[in-house]
Coordinates of C-alpha atoms and ligand atoms in Angstrom, one line a residue:
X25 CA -33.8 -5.9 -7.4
X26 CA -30.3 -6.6 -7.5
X27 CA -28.4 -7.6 -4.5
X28 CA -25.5 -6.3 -3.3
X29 CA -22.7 -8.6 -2.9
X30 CA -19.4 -9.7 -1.7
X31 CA -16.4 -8.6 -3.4
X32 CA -14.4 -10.4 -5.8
X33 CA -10.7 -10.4 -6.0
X34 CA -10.8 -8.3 -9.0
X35 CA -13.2 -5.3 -8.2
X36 CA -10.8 -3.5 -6.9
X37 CA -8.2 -4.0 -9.7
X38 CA -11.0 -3.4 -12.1
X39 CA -12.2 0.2 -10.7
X40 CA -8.3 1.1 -10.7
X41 CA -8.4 0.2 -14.0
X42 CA -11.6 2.0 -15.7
X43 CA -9.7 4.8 -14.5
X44 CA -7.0 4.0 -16.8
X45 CA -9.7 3.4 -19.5
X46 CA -9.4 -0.5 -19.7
X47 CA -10.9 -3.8 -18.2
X48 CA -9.2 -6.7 -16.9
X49 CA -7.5 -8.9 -18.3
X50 CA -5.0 -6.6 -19.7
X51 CA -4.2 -7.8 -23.5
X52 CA -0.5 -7.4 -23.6
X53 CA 0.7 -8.6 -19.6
X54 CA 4.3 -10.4 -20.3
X55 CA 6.9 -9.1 -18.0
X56 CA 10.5 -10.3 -18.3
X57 CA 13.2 -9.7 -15.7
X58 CA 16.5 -10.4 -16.1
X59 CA 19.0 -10.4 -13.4
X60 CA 23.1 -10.4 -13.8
X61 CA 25.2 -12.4 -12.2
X62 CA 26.3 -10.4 -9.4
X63 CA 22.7 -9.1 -8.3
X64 CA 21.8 -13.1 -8.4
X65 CA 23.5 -14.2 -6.2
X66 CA 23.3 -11.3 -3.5
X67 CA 21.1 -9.8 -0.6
X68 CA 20.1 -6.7 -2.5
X69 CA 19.6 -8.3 -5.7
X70 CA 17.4 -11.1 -4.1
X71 CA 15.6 -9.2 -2.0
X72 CA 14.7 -6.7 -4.9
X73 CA 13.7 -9.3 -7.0
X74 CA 11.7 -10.7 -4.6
X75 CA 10.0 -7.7 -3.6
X76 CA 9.4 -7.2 -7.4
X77 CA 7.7 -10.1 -7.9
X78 CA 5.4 -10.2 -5.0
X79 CA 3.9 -7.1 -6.6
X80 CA 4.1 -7.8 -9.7
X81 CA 2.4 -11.5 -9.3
X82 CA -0.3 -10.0 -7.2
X83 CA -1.8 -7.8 -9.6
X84 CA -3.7 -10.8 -11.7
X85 CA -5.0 -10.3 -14.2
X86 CA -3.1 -7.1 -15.2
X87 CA 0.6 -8.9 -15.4
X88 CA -0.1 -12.1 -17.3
X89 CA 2.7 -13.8 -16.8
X90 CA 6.5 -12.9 -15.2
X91 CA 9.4 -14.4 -16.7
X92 CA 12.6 -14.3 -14.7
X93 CA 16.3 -15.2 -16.1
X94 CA 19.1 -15.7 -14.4
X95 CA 18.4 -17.1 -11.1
X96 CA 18.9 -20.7 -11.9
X97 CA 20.5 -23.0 -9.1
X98 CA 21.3 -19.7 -7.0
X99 CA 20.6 -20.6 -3.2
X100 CA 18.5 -18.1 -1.4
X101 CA 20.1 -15.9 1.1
X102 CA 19.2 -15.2 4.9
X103 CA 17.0 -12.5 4.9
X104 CA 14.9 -13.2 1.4
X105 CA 11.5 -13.7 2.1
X106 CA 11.0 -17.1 0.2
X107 CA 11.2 -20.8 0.7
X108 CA 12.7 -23.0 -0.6
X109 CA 16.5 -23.9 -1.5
X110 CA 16.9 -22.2 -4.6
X111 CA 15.5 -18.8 -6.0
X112 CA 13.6 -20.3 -8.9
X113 CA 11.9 -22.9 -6.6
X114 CA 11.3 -20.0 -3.9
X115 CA 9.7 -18.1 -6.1
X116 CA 7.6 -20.3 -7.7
X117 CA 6.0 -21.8 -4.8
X118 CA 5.4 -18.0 -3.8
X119 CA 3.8 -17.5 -6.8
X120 CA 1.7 -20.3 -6.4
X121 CA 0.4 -19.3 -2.7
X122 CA -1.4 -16.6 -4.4
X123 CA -3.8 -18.8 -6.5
X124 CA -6.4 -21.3 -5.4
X125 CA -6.5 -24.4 -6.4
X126 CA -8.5 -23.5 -9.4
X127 CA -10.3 -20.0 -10.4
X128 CA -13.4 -19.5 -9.3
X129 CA -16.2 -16.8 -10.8
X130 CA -14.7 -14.5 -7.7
X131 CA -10.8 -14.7 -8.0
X132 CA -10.7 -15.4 -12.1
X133 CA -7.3 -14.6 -13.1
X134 CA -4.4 -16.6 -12.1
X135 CA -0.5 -15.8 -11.4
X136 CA 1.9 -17.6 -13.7
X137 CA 5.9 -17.3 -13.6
X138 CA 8.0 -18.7 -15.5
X139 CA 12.2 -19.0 -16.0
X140 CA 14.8 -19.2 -18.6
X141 CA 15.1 -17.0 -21.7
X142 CA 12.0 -15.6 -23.8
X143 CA 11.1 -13.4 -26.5
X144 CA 7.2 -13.0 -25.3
X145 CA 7.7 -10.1 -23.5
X146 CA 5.7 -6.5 -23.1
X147 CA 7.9 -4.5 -20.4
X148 CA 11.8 -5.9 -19.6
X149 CA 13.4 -5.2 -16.6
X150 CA 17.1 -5.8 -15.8
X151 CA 18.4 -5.9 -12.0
X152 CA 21.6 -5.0 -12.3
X153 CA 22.6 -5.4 -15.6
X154 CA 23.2 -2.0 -17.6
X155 CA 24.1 -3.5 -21.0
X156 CA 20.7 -5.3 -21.7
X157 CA 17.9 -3.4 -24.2
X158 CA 16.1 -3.3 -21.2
X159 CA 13.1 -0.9 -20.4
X160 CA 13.8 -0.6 -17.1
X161 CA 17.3 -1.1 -15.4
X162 CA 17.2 -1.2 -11.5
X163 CA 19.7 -1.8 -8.9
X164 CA 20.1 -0.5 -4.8
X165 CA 22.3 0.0 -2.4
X166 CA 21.4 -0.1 1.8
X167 CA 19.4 3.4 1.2
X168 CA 18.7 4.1 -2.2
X169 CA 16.8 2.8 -5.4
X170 CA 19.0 3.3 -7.9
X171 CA 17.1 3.4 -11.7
X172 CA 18.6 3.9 -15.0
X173 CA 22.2 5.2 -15.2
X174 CA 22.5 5.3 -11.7
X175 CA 22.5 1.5 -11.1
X176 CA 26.2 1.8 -11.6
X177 CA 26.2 3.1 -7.9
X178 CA 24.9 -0.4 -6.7
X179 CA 26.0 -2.1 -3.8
X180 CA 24.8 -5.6 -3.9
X181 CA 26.1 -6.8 -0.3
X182 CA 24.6 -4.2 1.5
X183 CA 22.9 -5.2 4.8
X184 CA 20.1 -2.9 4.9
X185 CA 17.5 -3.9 2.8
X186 CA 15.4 -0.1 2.1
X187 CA 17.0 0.2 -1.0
X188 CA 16.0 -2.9 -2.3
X189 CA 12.6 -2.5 -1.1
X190 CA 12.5 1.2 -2.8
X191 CA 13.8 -0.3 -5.7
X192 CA 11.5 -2.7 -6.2
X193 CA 8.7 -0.6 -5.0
X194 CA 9.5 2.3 -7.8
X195 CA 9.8 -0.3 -10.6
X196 CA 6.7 -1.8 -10.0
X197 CA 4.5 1.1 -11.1
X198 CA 7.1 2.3 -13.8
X199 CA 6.0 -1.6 -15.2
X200 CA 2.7 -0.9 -15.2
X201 CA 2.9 2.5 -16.8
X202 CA 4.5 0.6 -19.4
X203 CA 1.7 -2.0 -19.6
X204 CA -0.4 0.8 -19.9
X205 CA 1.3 1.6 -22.9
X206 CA 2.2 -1.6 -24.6
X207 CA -2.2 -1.8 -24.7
X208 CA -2.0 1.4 -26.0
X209 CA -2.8 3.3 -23.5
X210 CA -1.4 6.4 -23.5
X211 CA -1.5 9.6 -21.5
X212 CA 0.6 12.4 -21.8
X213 CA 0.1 13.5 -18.4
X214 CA 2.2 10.6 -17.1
X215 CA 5.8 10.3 -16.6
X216 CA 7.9 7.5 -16.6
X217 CA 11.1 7.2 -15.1
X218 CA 14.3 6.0 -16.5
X219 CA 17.3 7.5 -14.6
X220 CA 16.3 8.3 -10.9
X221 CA 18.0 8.0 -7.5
X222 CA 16.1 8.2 -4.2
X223 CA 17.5 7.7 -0.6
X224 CA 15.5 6.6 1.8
X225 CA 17.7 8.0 4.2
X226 CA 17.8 11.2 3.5
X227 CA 15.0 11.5 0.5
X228 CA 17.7 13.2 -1.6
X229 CA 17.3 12.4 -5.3
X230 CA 19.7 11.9 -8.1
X231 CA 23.1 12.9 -7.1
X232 CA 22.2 14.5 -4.0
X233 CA 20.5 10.6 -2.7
X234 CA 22.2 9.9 0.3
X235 CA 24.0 6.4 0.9
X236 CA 23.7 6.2 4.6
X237 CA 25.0 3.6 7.0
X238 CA 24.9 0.3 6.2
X239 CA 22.5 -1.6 9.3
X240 CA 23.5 -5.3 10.4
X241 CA 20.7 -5.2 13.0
X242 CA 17.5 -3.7 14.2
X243 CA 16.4 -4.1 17.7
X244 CA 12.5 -3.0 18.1
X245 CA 10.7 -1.4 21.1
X246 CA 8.1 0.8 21.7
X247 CA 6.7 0.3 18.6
X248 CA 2.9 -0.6 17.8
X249 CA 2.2 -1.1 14.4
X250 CA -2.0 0.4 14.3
X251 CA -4.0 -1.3 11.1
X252 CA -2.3 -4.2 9.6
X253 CA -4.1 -3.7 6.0
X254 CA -1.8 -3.1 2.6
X255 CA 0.6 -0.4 4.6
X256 CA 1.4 -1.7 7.7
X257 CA 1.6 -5.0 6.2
X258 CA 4.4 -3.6 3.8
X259 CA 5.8 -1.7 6.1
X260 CA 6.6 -5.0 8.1
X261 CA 7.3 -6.9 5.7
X262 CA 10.4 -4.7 5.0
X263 CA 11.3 -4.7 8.5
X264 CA 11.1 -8.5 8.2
X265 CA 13.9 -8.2 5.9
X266 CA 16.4 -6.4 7.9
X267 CA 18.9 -9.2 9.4
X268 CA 19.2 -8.9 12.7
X269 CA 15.8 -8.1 13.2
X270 CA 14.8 -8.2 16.7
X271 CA 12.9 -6.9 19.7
X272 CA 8.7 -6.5 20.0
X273 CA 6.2 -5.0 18.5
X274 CA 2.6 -4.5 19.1
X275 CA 0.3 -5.6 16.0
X276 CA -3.7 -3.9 16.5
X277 CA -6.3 -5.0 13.5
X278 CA -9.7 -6.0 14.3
X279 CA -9.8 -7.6 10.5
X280 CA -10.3 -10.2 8.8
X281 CA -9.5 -10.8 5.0
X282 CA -11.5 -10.2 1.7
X283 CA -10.6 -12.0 -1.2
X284 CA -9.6 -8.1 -2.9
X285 CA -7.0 -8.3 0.1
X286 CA -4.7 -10.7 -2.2
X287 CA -3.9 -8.0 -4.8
X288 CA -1.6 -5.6 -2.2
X289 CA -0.9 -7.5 1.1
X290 CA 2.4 -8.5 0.0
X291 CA 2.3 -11.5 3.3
X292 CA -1.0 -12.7 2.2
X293 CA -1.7 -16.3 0.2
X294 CA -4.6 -17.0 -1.4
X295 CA -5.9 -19.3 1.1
X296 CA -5.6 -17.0 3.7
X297 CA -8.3 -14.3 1.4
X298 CA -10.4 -17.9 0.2
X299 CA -10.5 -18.6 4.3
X300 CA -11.3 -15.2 5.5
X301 CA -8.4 -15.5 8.0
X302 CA -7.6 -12.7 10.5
X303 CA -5.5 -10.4 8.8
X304 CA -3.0 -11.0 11.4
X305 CA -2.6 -14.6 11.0
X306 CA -0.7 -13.7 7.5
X307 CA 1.8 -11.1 10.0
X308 CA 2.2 -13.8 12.5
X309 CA 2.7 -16.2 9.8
X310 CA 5.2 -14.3 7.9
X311 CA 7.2 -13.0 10.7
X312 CA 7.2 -16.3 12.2
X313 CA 9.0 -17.7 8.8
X314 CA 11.2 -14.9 8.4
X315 CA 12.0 -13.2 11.3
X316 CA 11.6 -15.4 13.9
X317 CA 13.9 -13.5 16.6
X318 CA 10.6 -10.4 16.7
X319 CA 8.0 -11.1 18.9
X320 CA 4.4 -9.6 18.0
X321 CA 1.9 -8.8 20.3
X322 CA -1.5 -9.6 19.0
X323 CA -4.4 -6.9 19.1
X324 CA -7.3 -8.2 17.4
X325 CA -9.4 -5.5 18.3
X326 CA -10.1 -2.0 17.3
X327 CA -7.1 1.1 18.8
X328 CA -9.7 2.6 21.0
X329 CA -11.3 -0.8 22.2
X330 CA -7.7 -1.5 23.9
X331 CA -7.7 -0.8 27.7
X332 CA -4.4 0.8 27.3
X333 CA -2.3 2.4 24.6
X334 CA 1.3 2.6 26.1
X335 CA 3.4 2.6 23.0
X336 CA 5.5 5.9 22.5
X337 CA 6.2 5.2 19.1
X338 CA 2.6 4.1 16.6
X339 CA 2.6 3.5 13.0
X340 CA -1.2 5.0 12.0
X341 CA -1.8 3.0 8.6
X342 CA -5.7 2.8 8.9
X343 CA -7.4 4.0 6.3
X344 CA -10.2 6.9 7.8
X345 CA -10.3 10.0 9.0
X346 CA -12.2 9.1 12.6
X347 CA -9.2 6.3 13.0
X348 CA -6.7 8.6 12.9
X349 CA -8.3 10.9 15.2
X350 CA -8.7 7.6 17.5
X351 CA -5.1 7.0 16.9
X352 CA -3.6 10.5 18.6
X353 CA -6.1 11.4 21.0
X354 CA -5.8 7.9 23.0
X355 CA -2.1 7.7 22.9
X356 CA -0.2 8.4 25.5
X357 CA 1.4 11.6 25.8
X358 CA 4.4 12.6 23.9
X359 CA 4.2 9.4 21.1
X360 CA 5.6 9.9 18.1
X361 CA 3.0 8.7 15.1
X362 CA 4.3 8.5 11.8
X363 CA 0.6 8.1 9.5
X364 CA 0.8 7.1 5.7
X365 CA -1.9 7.7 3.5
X366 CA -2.4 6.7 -0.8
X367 CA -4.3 7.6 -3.2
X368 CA -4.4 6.3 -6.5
X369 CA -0.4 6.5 -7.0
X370 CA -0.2 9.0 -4.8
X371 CA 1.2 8.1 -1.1
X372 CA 2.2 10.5 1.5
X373 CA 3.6 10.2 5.0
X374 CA 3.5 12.5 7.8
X375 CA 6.1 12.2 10.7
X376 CA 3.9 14.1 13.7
X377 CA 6.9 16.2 15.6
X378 CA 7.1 19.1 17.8
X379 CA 5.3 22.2 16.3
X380 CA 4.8 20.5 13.3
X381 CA 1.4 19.0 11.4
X382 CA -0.3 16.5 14.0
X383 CA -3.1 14.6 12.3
X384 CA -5.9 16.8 13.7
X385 CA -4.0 20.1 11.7
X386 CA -4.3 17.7 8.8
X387 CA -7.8 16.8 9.6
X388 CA -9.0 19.4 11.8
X389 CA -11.5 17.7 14.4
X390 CA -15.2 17.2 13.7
X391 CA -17.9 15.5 15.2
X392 CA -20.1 15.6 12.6
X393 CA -17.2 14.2 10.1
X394 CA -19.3 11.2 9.0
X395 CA -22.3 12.8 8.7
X396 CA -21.3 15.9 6.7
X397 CA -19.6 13.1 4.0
X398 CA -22.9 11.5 4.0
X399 CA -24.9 14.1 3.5
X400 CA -22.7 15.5 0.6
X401 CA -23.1 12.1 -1.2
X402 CA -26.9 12.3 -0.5
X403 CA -27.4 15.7 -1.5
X404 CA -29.2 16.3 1.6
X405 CA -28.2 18.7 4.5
X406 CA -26.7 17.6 7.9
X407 CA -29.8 17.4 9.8
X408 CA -31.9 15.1 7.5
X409 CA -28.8 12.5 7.4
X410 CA -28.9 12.8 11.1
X411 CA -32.9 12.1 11.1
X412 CA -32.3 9.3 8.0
X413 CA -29.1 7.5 10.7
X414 CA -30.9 8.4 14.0
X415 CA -34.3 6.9 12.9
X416 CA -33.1 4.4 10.8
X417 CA -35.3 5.1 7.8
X418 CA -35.8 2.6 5.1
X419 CA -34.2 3.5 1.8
X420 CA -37.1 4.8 -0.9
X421 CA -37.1 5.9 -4.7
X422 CA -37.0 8.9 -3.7
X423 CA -34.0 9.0 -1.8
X424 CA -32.1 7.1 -4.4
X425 CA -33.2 9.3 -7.1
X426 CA -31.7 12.2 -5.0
X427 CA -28.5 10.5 -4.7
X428 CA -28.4 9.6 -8.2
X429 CA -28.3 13.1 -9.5
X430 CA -25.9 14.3 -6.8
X431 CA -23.1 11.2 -8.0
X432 CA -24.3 12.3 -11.6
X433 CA -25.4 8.6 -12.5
X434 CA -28.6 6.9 -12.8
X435 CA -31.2 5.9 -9.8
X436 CA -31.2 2.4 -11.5
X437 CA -27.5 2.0 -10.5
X438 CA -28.6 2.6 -6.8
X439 CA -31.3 0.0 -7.3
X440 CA -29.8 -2.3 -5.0
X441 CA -30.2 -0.3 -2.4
X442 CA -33.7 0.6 -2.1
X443 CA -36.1 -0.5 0.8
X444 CA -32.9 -1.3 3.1
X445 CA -32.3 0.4 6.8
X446 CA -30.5 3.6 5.7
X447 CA -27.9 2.7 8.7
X448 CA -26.9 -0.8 6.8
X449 CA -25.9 1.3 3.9
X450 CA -22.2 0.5 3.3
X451 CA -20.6 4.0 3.7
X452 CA -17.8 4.1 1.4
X453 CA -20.8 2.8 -1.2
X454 CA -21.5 6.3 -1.5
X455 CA -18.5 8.1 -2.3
X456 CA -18.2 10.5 -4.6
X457 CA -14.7 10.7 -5.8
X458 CA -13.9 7.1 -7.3
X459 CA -15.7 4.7 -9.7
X460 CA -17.4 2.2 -7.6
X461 CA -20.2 -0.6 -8.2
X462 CA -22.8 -0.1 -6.5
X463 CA -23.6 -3.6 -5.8
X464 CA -20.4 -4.4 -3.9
X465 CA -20.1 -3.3 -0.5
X466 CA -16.3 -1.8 -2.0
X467 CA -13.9 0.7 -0.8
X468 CA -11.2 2.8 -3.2
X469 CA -10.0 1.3 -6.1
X470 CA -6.3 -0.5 -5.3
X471 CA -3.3 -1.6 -6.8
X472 CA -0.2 -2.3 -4.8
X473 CA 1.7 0.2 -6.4
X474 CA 1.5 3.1 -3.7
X475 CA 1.2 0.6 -0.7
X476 CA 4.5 -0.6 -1.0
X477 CA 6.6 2.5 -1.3
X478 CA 4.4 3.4 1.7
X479 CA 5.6 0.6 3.2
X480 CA 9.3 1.1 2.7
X481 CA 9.3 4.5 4.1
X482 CA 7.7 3.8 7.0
X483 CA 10.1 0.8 7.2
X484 CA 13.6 3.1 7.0
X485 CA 11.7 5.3 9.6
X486 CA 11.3 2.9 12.0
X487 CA 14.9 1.7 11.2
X488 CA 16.3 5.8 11.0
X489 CA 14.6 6.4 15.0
X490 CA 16.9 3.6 16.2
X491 CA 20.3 4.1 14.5
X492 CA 19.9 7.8 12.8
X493 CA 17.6 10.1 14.6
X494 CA 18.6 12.9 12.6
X495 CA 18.1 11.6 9.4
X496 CA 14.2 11.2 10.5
X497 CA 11.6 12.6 7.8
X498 CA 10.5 16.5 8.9
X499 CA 8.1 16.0 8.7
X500 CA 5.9 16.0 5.4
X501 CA 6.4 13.7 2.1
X502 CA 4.5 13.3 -0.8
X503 CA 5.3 11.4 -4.2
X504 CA 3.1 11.2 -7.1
X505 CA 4.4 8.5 -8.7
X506 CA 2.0 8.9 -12.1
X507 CA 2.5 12.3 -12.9
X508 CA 5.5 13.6 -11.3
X509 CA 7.7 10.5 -10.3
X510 CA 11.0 12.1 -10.5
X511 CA 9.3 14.8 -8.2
X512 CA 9.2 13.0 -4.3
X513 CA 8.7 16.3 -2.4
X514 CA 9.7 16.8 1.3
X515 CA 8.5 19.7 3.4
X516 CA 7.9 20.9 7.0
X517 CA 4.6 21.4 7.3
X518 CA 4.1 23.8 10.7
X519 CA 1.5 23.3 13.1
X520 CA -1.7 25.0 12.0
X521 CA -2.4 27.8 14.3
X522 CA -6.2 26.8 14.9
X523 CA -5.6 23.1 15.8
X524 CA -6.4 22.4 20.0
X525 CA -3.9 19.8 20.3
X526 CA -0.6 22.6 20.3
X527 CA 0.4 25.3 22.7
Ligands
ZN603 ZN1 -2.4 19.9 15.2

């Protein structure tokens, strides 16, 4: 009988990718970027490229290899998340955090970059340069992500570093759609993007992207950041790059990391995946590097084991249904949650305001929310799920073969999981909707590529509440960044009529 197993670093990456219709490695994985003069040797260059990279790197086994020019002998700037007294230097020793000494059978694939000009290239990228025969051109300003022909609009000593984020965060993917197609992978469903604006101020696009204020510091309060995974991570790791950055905030994550986490927690090494460190040792870590003037407050618990929850302001970036529901029943009255969500390249943030969506009008309230997803995997009804959890039944053939033909796959895939207590079943084993192995205890299928712009937004949120109030999201937005890139959509979603928690 096979067993089920730990997760590698590369399931995840490799589910993402049979969705694509390939396996890892990826043939064809040279990326070259190539950064003029004046981005080099700025804060919104540096930052972009650096934000770039940490994505790009991450994803082993998909990019082979990154090849920066440019940068040579350029010091790095306050505010840059590397070490290190030069960029090349600082990025190199980055890169190499994210391997282990050596690859192992569970983390195969290894991050190389490399400097200086070269002709061994898949997908180019230019920061800042509009003259190149690049594939991609990308600059920023404070706000915005400027692609294509609107990089002319850049503003390389801006303070604010959301646009860089955004920028880097939007070319990422548009990389890998090009990957995608240097292997020969084509779909005609998916869009690239060549010349796009988007603020993350205001969420205008093209010409109507705002600029917004420039921000020479950030002073934090209130603010508890729930589930330090992939968003929340991102989300503070842009924060960390706001000079100025000061304050408190409350960190809450009962986790530790898997070796999979090393592929989209852009403040994670390898050693802390290899060590199964708590996930916030990487935030602590990080912040205590790079923005040493913000104090965190250490939850390692989960929300609703703390004995209070006084924050008025809580970033919900945990990734079930039940959490959430946790999340805005035990604050305290009045907070403001701002809850991110991906899927796929899909992300989506909600802003919960007065008479607008509040997570339980987005998930309306059930108690039997577990069970009813359980027993739809099964194909079973509620009440034999309940009997299966309640009495703790042992897994049989014929339960398997039951489950098989409900997922539409054979009972021999489900092998491993006969003649165990049905309540040590790993949940998310079962679902239905994504391409998982059934011998790894494994969640959704991951890249970094919607985590990060997540990130950002909830990032110029946080910023916008302090310095811009007005310019705060209302209250819905969505971006597919596959099929409809140049397509970010923005609505006020009203409060549903049926949900408890209004009137
Ligand atoms: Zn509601």
């Amino acid at each position: 009988m096979a067993r089920i197993r730990r997760e590698t670093a590369v399931d995840r990456t490799e589910a993402a990718l049979a969705g694509y219709g390939t396996t890892l490695p990826l043939a064809r994985g040279a990326v070259a970027i190539t950064v003029a003069p004046s981005a080099a040797g700025s804060p919104v260059g540096q930052r972009l490229l650096t934000l770039l990279v940490n994505e790009l790197a991450r994803m082993k086994g998909v990019v082979s290899v990154i090849n920066v020019d440019g940068v040579a002998s350029v010091p790095v700037l306050p505010g840059v998340p590397l070490e290190g007294t030069d960029l090349e230097s600082g990025l190199a020793g980055f890169v190499a955090s994210l391997n282990a000494p050596a690859p192992t059978a569970d983390d195969p694939y290894e991050a190389t970059i490399a400097f200086g000009e070269t002709d061994a290239v898949d997908v180019r990228v230019a920061i800042g340069d509009m003259t190149t025969n690049a594939n991609i051109v990308v600059a920023a300003d404070a706000w915005r992500a400027l692609l294509g022909r609107y990089a002319e609009y850049a503003r390389w000593e801006a303070s604010a570093p959301y646009g860089a984020a955004l920028a880097a965060a939007l070319a990422a993917p548009e990389v890998f759609k090009r990957l995608l197609l240097a292997n020969g992978l084509d779909d005609s469903d998916r869009r690239l993007l060549t010349d796009f604006a988007f603020s993350s101020f205001d969420y205008g696009i093209n010409e109507d992207a705002g600029a917004g204020p420039d921000l020479y510091e950030l002073v934090l309060r209130d603010l508890a950041i729930v589930g330090c995974g992939a968003g929340g991570s991102a989300a503070l790791y842009v924060l960390a790059m706001q000079p100025g950055l000061a304050g408190a905030v409350g960190l809450v994550e009962p986790g530790r990391h898997k070796l999979s986490n090393i592929n989209r927690y852009l403040m994670t090494s390898a050693s802390d995946v290899h060590d199964a460190r708590h996930k916030l040792a990487s935030a602590v870590n990080h912040l205590a590097r790079f923005a040493p003037a913000l104090t965190p407050t250490l939850h390692p618990v989960e929300w609703q084991m703390l004995a209070e929850h006084p924050w008025p302001f809580l970033l919900s970036t945990v990734d079930t249904v039940p959490a959430r529901w946790q999340i805005q029943r035990r604050a305290i009255a009045g907070a403001e949650i701002l809850d991110a969500a991906v899927n796929d390249l899909f992300y989506n943030v909600i802003r919960v305001a007065p008479g607008g969506w509040c997570l339980e009008c987005k998930h309306p309230f059930d108690p039997d929310y577990d069970l009813k997803q359980r027993s739809a995997r099964w194909g079973v009804d509620v009440e034999t799920v309940r009997a299966w959890a309640t009495e703790n039944v042992v897994v049989n053939a014929e339960m398997i073969t039951t489950l098989a033909g409900t997922q539409g796959k054979e009972p021999d895939d489900y092998a491993a999981l006969e003649g165990k207590p049905f309540r040590d079943i790993p949940m998310l084993t079962e679902c239905g909707e994504t391409r998982l192995r059934t011998d790894v205890p494994s969640q959704a299928p991951v890249l970094p590529l919607a985590t990060t712009p997540v990130g950002v937004i909830l990032a110029a949120e946080i910023a916008k509440r302090s310095v811009a109030p007005d310019a705060q999201l209302a209250n819905w937005l969505g971006h597919y960044l596959d099929r409809a890139p140049q397509r970010p959509r923005v609505v006020w979603r009203p409060a549903s009529a049926s949900c408890p928690r209004h009137g």
